[in-house]
Every structure is written in structure tokens, then in C-alpha cells.
């Protein structure tokens, strides 16, 4: 019994060392990608801005100061002030929290939903596959922004409702991706061996097929984050996302569009923030695809 326990302990240690070695090689390959490092740096700045917003903010983001309304960028107000005299820099820092909240809510819900639906459909086949894929086709047939507008108009404006509406439009691509890859491996030798050993279809899907698809889903998630930010900003721009006085970047652009020619900074600064953050997520997603896609790794 002692020998068996020692063997198991040694096996676990070897697995930990192997995983650590794989992670080290992954990190080394990632650092060799300069664009990926730029994307990671942008994401790091976004997260630091969200976490330490009370420390970095130079003013109260909600407190009006009508005496200094529409002031241009200066040493006192680094990015200027809006129509109520609120500091744009401080509001953008707090707006980073809302951006990460929406992205986190959407990704944490849409990716698992799409992964489960696609893996079950691709593994089961038959009428299950037909039903799930026809439902997916219905959601894919309507433009994402239009579908999100319909859902959030029915649910009512707000951060949570906007995130839920984006989730309802974001899961179909994950389902399609998971189904396509499940069709490839559902009759492979290791899956058939699990079935012959008495494993249920539930075990086949959740323990053997879904984990094999995680790398593709992670890449898709990273690339989709930019689109989620743009959709959330679009909903905020038309007044169906975050409601005043919350400093959401899309809503800030909406209120600043009236002053775009004379007080350009009111709408330009949050617009630049959306552009830079979306670029960062795209660069990070491209780097993750290059590292995790087995076909690209084989060519390299």
C-alpha cells in the first residue's frame, strides 16, 4: 500500500512538473510575440485602471463643477471636463470598471452556453443536433447589434440587462465552433475507448470532448472581447446601456457628440479609450491564436 501511495505521489509530482514546463514554454513563446505583449500591456493598464480607480482619479467622477464646464485639457483636468464640469480622466478610469464588468459577464455566460450546446449537438447528432443548430441559425441570421437592441429594449436599459442582451447574441459562434470540432473527435479512438469502458455520453461530452475544445474557445473569447466592448458602447450611445450618471464610455461619447466641433475632447477621449482597448484585445487574441491553434503551431 505504501509503495502504491508513493507511486501515485510521484505521478502527481511528474504531472505538476510537466504542466509547469508546458506553461513555461507557452510563456516564452508568448513573450517572443511583440504585438501580443502590446495587447497584454493594454489589458494590464485597463485592469489596473479599474482596480485602482479611486487611487488614480484626480477628481470625483460624479461631482459636477459648473464653473469649469467644458474646460479643455490642462494640468488640473488632464483630459478636460464635460458639460457638467466633471473630470473626464476620472470618469474614464471608473468607466473601465463598467467595461470589464460587461466583458466579464458576457464571456462568463456566453462561452459556456455555446460550448455546451455545440459539444452536445456535435456528439449526439440526429434530432438533437438538428434542433440545436436550427436554433443557432436563427440567432446567427439576425445582426448582433440589432438583436441586442431588441433584447435590451424588451428587458429595459441598464448594465446587467445590456450584458444579458449581448450574451443572448454572443453564444452562437461558440456553439458552431464547438460542434465542428466535436464532429471531428466524437468517433476517435480515445472517445470510443471511453464508451467501451462503460462511460456515459454525459461523461464523454463533459470530461473528454469539451476539455479538448477549450483552447479554441479561449482564442474565440479573446477575439470577441473587442466586439463585446463595441456592442456595449453602442448600446450606451443610444441610451440603452449604462444610465446616467454612470461613466460608461459609450454614454460619454453620446453626451459629447453635441460638442464635437468646439469641445472635441468630450467625445474624443472616451472614443480613444474604446479604440485602444479594442485594439489591445485584438492583438492579444491574435497572439493567443498563434500559440494555441495546433495547425499554426505545426506550420511554425
CSV table of C-alpha atoms in Angstrom, one decimal:
chain,number,residue,atom,x,y,z
A,1,UNK,CA,0.0,0.0,0.0
A,2,UNK,CA,2.9,2.4,0.9
A,3,UNK,CA,4.6,1.6,-2.4
A,4,UNK,CA,1.3,2.4,-4.3
A,5,UNK,CA,0.9,5.7,-2.5
A,6,UNK,CA,4.5,6.6,-3.3
A,7,UNK,CA,3.9,5.8,-6.9
A,8,UNK,CA,0.7,7.9,-7.0
A,9,UNK,CA,2.6,10.8,-5.3
A,10,UNK,CA,5.4,10.6,-7.8
A,11,UNK,CA,3.0,10.5,-10.7
A,12,UNK,CA,1.3,13.7,-9.4
A,13,UNK,CA,4.7,15.4,-9.0
A,14,UNK,CA,5.6,14.4,-12.6
A,15,UNK,CA,2.3,15.8,-13.8
A,16,UNK,CA,2.8,19.1,-12.0
A,17,UNK,CA,6.3,19.4,-13.4
A,18,UNK,CA,5.1,18.6,-16.9
A,19,UNK,CA,2.3,21.3,-16.6
A,20,UNK,CA,4.8,23.8,-15.3
A,21,UNK,CA,7.1,23.0,-18.2
A,22,UNK,CA,4.3,23.5,-20.7
A,23,UNK,CA,3.3,26.8,-19.1
A,24,UNK,CA,6.9,28.0,-19.1
A,25,UNK,CA,7.3,27.1,-22.8
A,26,UNK,CA,4.0,28.9,-23.5
A,27,UNK,CA,5.1,32.0,-21.7
A,28,UNK,CA,8.4,32.0,-23.5
A,29,UNK,CA,6.7,31.8,-26.9
A,30,UNK,CA,4.2,34.5,-25.9
A,31,UNK,CA,7.0,36.9,-24.9
A,32,UNK,CA,8.5,36.4,-28.3
A,33,UNK,CA,5.4,37.9,-29.9
A,34,UNK,CA,5.7,41.7,-29.6
A,35,UNK,CA,2.2,42.5,-30.7
A,36,UNK,CA,0.8,40.1,-28.2
A,37,UNK,CA,2.9,41.8,-25.5
A,38,UNK,CA,1.4,45.1,-26.5
A,39,UNK,CA,-2.1,43.7,-26.2
A,40,UNK,CA,-1.3,42.2,-22.8
A,41,UNK,CA,0.1,45.6,-21.7
A,42,UNK,CA,-3.0,47.4,-22.8
A,43,UNK,CA,-5.1,44.8,-20.9
A,44,UNK,CA,-2.9,45.3,-17.8
A,45,UNK,CA,-3.4,49.0,-17.9
A,46,UNK,CA,-7.2,48.6,-18.3
A,47,UNK,CA,-7.3,46.2,-15.3
A,48,UNK,CA,-5.1,48.5,-13.2
A,49,UNK,CA,-7.3,51.5,-14.1
A,50,UNK,CA,-10.4,49.6,-13.0
A,51,UNK,CA,-8.9,48.2,-9.8
A,52,UNK,CA,-7.1,51.3,-8.6
A,53,UNK,CA,-9.5,53.9,-10.0
A,54,UNK,CA,-10.0,55.6,-6.6
A,55,UNK,CA,-6.2,56.0,-6.2
A,56,UNK,CA,-5.6,57.3,-9.7
A,57,UNK,CA,-8.6,59.5,-10.1
A,58,UNK,CA,-7.8,63.2,-9.6
A,59,UNK,CA,-11.5,64.3,-9.1
A,60,UNK,CA,-14.8,62.9,-8.0
A,61,UNK,CA,-16.2,61.3,-11.2
A,62,UNK,CA,-19.8,62.2,-10.3
A,63,UNK,CA,-19.4,65.6,-8.7
A,64,UNK,CA,-20.5,68.5,-11.1
A,65,UNK,CA,-18.4,71.7,-11.3
A,66,UNK,CA,-20.4,74.1,-13.5
A,67,UNK,CA,-17.8,76.8,-13.1
A,68,UNK,CA,-15.3,74.7,-15.1
A,69,UNK,CA,-17.7,73.0,-17.5
A,70,UNK,CA,-16.3,72.1,-20.9
A,71,UNK,CA,-12.8,73.1,-19.9
A,72,UNK,CA,-10.0,72.0,-22.3
A,73,UNK,CA,-7.3,69.6,-21.1
A,74,UNK,CA,-5.0,71.2,-18.6
A,75,UNK,CA,-2.8,70.4,-15.6
A,76,UNK,CA,-5.8,70.5,-13.4
A,77,UNK,CA,-8.0,68.4,-15.7
A,78,UNK,CA,-5.7,66.2,-17.7
A,79,UNK,CA,-8.4,65.3,-20.3
A,80,UNK,CA,-10.7,68.2,-19.9
A,81,UNK,CA,-14.2,68.4,-18.4
A,82,UNK,CA,-17.6,67.5,-19.7
A,83,UNK,CA,-20.8,69.6,-20.0
A,84,UNK,CA,-21.3,69.4,-16.2
A,85,UNK,CA,-17.7,70.2,-15.3
A,86,UNK,CA,-16.9,66.6,-14.3
A,87,UNK,CA,-13.3,65.4,-14.9
A,88,UNK,CA,-13.2,63.2,-18.0
A,89,UNK,CA,-10.0,61.4,-16.9
A,90,UNK,CA,-11.5,60.3,-13.6
A,91,UNK,CA,-14.7,59.3,-15.3
A,92,UNK,CA,-12.8,57.2,-17.8
A,93,UNK,CA,-11.0,55.4,-15.0
A,94,UNK,CA,-14.3,54.5,-13.4
A,95,UNK,CA,-15.7,53.6,-16.8
A,96,UNK,CA,-13.0,50.9,-17.1
A,97,UNK,CA,-14.8,49.1,-14.3
A,98,UNK,CA,-18.0,49.1,-16.2
A,99,UNK,CA,-16.3,47.9,-19.3
A,100,UNK,CA,-14.6,45.0,-17.6
A,101,UNK,CA,-17.9,44.2,-15.8
A,102,UNK,CA,-19.8,43.9,-19.1
A,103,UNK,CA,-17.0,41.9,-20.7
A,104,UNK,CA,-16.7,39.6,-17.8
A,105,UNK,CA,-20.4,38.9,-17.5
A,106,UNK,CA,-20.8,38.3,-21.2
A,107,UNK,CA,-17.8,36.0,-21.6
A,108,UNK,CA,-18.6,34.1,-18.4
A,109,UNK,CA,-22.1,33.2,-19.7
A,110,UNK,CA,-22.0,33.1,-23.5
A,111,UNK,CA,-18.8,30.9,-23.8
A,112,UNK,CA,-20.0,28.1,-21.5
A,113,UNK,CA,-23.5,28.1,-23.1
A,114,UNK,CA,-22.2,27.9,-26.6
A,115,UNK,CA,-19.6,25.3,-25.7
A,116,UNK,CA,-22.1,23.0,-24.0
A,117,UNK,CA,-24.7,23.4,-26.8
A,118,UNK,CA,-22.1,22.8,-29.5
A,119,UNK,CA,-20.4,19.9,-27.8
A,120,UNK,CA,-23.8,18.1,-27.1
A,121,UNK,CA,-25.1,18.7,-30.6
A,122,UNK,CA,-21.9,17.5,-32.3
A,123,UNK,CA,-21.5,14.5,-30.1
A,124,UNK,CA,-25.2,13.4,-30.1
A,125,UNK,CA,-26.1,14.0,-33.7
A,126,UNK,CA,-29.5,13.2,-35.0
A,127,UNK,CA,-32.5,15.2,-33.9
A,128,UNK,CA,-30.6,16.8,-31.0
A,129,UNK,CA,-28.0,18.2,-33.4
A,130,UNK,CA,-30.7,19.4,-35.8
A,131,UNK,CA,-32.8,21.2,-33.2
A,132,UNK,CA,-29.8,22.9,-31.5
A,133,UNK,CA,-28.3,24.0,-34.8
A,134,UNK,CA,-31.6,25.4,-36.2
A,135,UNK,CA,-31.9,27.5,-33.0
A,136,UNK,CA,-28.3,28.6,-33.5
A,137,UNK,CA,-29.1,29.5,-37.1
A,138,UNK,CA,-32.0,31.7,-36.1
A,139,UNK,CA,-29.7,33.7,-33.8
A,140,UNK,CA,-27.0,33.9,-36.4
A,141,UNK,CA,-29.4,35.1,-39.1
A,142,UNK,CA,-30.0,38.4,-37.3
A,143,UNK,CA,-27.2,41.0,-36.9
A,144,UNK,CA,-25.8,41.0,-33.4
A,145,UNK,CA,-26.4,44.7,-32.7
A,146,UNK,CA,-29.9,44.6,-33.9
A,147,UNK,CA,-30.7,41.5,-31.9
A,148,UNK,CA,-29.1,43.1,-28.8
A,149,UNK,CA,-31.1,46.2,-29.3
A,150,UNK,CA,-34.3,44.2,-29.4
A,151,UNK,CA,-33.5,42.2,-26.3
A,152,UNK,CA,-32.3,45.2,-24.2
A,153,UNK,CA,-35.4,47.2,-25.4
A,154,UNK,CA,-37.6,44.4,-24.0
A,155,UNK,CA,-35.6,44.0,-20.8
A,156,UNK,CA,-35.1,47.6,-20.1
A,157,UNK,CA,-31.9,49.8,-20.0
A,158,UNK,CA,-29.2,49.0,-17.6
A,159,UNK,CA,-25.7,47.4,-17.2
A,160,UNK,CA,-27.0,43.9,-16.3
A,161,UNK,CA,-29.7,43.9,-19.0
A,162,UNK,CA,-27.2,45.1,-21.6
A,163,UNK,CA,-24.8,42.3,-20.6
A,164,UNK,CA,-27.6,39.7,-20.8
A,165,UNK,CA,-28.7,41.0,-24.2
A,166,UNK,CA,-25.2,40.8,-25.5
A,167,UNK,CA,-24.9,37.3,-24.1
A,168,UNK,CA,-28.0,36.2,-26.0
A,169,UNK,CA,-26.4,37.3,-29.2
A,170,UNK,CA,-22.8,36.1,-28.5
A,171,UNK,CA,-23.2,32.4,-27.8
A,172,UNK,CA,-24.0,31.0,-31.3
A,173,UNK,CA,-20.4,31.3,-32.7
A,174,UNK,CA,-19.1,29.3,-29.8
A,175,UNK,CA,-21.8,26.7,-30.4
A,176,UNK,CA,-20.8,26.4,-34.1
A,177,UNK,CA,-17.1,26.2,-33.2
A,178,UNK,CA,-17.6,23.5,-30.5
A,179,UNK,CA,-19.9,21.5,-32.8
A,180,UNK,CA,-17.5,21.5,-35.7
A,181,UNK,CA,-14.7,20.2,-33.5
A,182,UNK,CA,-16.9,17.7,-31.7
A,183,UNK,CA,-17.8,16.2,-35.0
A,184,UNK,CA,-14.1,15.6,-35.7
A,185,UNK,CA,-13.3,13.8,-32.4
A,186,UNK,CA,-16.6,12.1,-31.5
A,187,UNK,CA,-15.7,8.8,-33.2
A,188,UNK,CA,-12.0,9.0,-32.4
A,189,UNK,CA,-10.3,6.0,-30.7
A,190,UNK,CA,-10.0,7.5,-27.2
A,191,UNK,CA,-13.7,8.5,-27.2
A,192,UNK,CA,-14.7,5.0,-28.3
A,193,UNK,CA,-12.5,3.5,-25.7
A,194,UNK,CA,-14.4,5.5,-23.0
A,195,UNK,CA,-17.7,4.3,-24.4
A,196,UNK,CA,-16.5,0.7,-24.4
A,197,UNK,CA,-15.3,1.1,-20.8
A,198,UNK,CA,-18.9,2.0,-19.8
A,199,UNK,CA,-18.7,5.7,-19.9
A,200,UNK,CA,-21.9,7.6,-20.4
A,201,UNK,CA,-22.5,10.2,-23.1
A,202,UNK,CA,-22.5,12.8,-20.3
A,203,UNK,CA,-19.0,11.7,-19.3
A,204,UNK,CA,-17.9,11.7,-22.9
A,205,UNK,CA,-19.1,15.2,-23.6
A,206,UNK,CA,-18.1,16.9,-20.3
A,207,UNK,CA,-14.9,15.0,-19.5
A,208,UNK,CA,-13.3,14.2,-22.8
A,209,UNK,CA,-14.7,16.4,-25.6
A,210,UNK,CA,-15.3,19.7,-24.0
A,211,UNK,CA,-11.8,20.0,-22.4
A,212,UNK,CA,-10.2,19.3,-25.8
A,213,UNK,CA,-12.1,22.4,-27.2
A,214,UNK,CA,-11.1,24.8,-24.5
A,215,UNK,CA,-8.1,26.2,-26.4
A,216,UNK,CA,-10.2,27.2,-29.4
A,217,UNK,CA,-12.9,28.7,-27.1
A,218,UNK,CA,-10.2,30.7,-25.3
A,219,UNK,CA,-9.0,32.2,-28.6
A,220,UNK,CA,-12.5,33.0,-29.7
A,221,UNK,CA,-13.3,34.6,-26.3
A,222,UNK,CA,-10.2,36.8,-26.6
A,223,UNK,CA,-11.1,37.9,-30.1
A,224,UNK,CA,-14.7,38.5,-29.2
A,225,UNK,CA,-14.0,40.9,-26.3
A,226,UNK,CA,-13.4,43.8,-28.7
A,227,UNK,CA,-16.8,43.2,-30.3
A,228,UNK,CA,-18.4,43.0,-26.9
A,229,UNK,CA,-16.9,46.4,-25.9
A,230,UNK,CA,-18.1,47.9,-29.1
A,231,UNK,CA,-21.6,46.5,-28.8
A,232,UNK,CA,-21.8,47.7,-25.1
A,233,UNK,CA,-20.6,51.1,-26.2
A,234,UNK,CA,-23.2,51.2,-29.0
A,235,UNK,CA,-26.0,50.4,-26.5
A,236,UNK,CA,-24.7,53.0,-24.1
A,237,UNK,CA,-24.5,55.5,-27.0
A,238,UNK,CA,-28.2,55.2,-27.8
A,239,UNK,CA,-29.2,55.2,-24.1
A,240,UNK,CA,-30.0,51.5,-23.6
A,241,UNK,CA,-26.8,50.6,-21.7
A,242,UNK,CA,-25.5,52.2,-18.5
A,243,UNK,CA,-27.7,55.0,-17.3
A,244,UNK,CA,-26.5,58.5,-16.1
A,245,UNK,CA,-24.6,59.3,-14.0
A,246,UNK,CA,-22.6,56.1,-14.6
A,247,UNK,CA,-19.4,56.9,-16.5
A,248,UNK,CA,-19.8,54.3,-19.3
A,249,UNK,CA,-17.6,55.2,-22.3
A,250,UNK,CA,-20.4,54.8,-25.0
A,251,UNK,CA,-22.7,57.1,-23.0
A,252,UNK,CA,-19.9,59.6,-22.6
A,253,UNK,CA,-19.5,59.7,-26.3
A,254,UNK,CA,-23.2,60.2,-26.7
A,255,UNK,CA,-23.3,63.2,-24.4
A,256,UNK,CA,-20.2,64.7,-26.0
A,257,UNK,CA,-21.3,64.4,-29.6
A,258,UNK,CA,-23.1,67.8,-29.2
A,259,UNK,CA,-19.8,69.5,-28.6
A,260,UNK,CA,-17.7,67.5,-31.1
A,261,UNK,CA,-16.6,70.6,-33.2
A,262,UNK,CA,-15.9,73.1,-30.4
A,263,UNK,CA,-15.1,70.9,-27.4
A,264,UNK,CA,-13.7,67.9,-29.2
A,265,UNK,CA,-12.2,66.3,-26.1
A,266,UNK,CA,-15.6,65.5,-24.5
A,267,UNK,CA,-16.3,62.7,-27.1
A,268,UNK,CA,-12.8,62.1,-28.4
A,269,UNK,CA,-11.2,60.9,-25.1
A,270,UNK,CA,-13.6,58.0,-24.4
A,271,UNK,CA,-13.6,57.2,-28.1
A,272,UNK,CA,-9.9,56.8,-28.0
A,273,UNK,CA,-10.2,54.6,-24.9
A,274,UNK,CA,-12.6,52.3,-26.7
A,275,UNK,CA,-10.3,52.2,-29.8
A,276,UNK,CA,-7.2,51.4,-27.8
A,277,UNK,CA,-8.8,48.7,-25.6
A,278,UNK,CA,-10.4,47.0,-28.6
A,279,UNK,CA,-7.0,47.1,-30.4
A,280,UNK,CA,-5.4,45.5,-27.3
A,281,UNK,CA,-7.9,42.7,-27.1
A,282,UNK,CA,-7.5,42.0,-30.9
A,283,UNK,CA,-3.7,41.9,-30.6
A,284,UNK,CA,-3.9,39.6,-27.6
A,285,UNK,CA,-6.4,37.4,-29.4
A,286,UNK,CA,-4.2,37.1,-32.5
A,287,UNK,CA,-1.2,36.1,-30.3
A,288,UNK,CA,-3.3,33.5,-28.4
A,289,UNK,CA,-4.5,32.1,-31.7
A,290,UNK,CA,-0.9,31.8,-33.0
A,291,UNK,CA,0.1,29.9,-29.8
A,292,UNK,CA,-2.9,27.7,-29.2
A,293,UNK,CA,-4.0,26.8,-32.8
A,294,UNK,CA,-2.4,23.4,-33.5
A,295,UNK,CA,-2.4,23.9,-37.2
A,296,UNK,CA,-0.4,27.2,-36.9
A,297,UNK,CA,1.9,25.6,-34.4
A,298,UNK,CA,2.6,22.7,-36.7
A,299,UNK,CA,3.5,25.1,-39.6
A,300,UNK,CA,5.8,27.1,-37.3
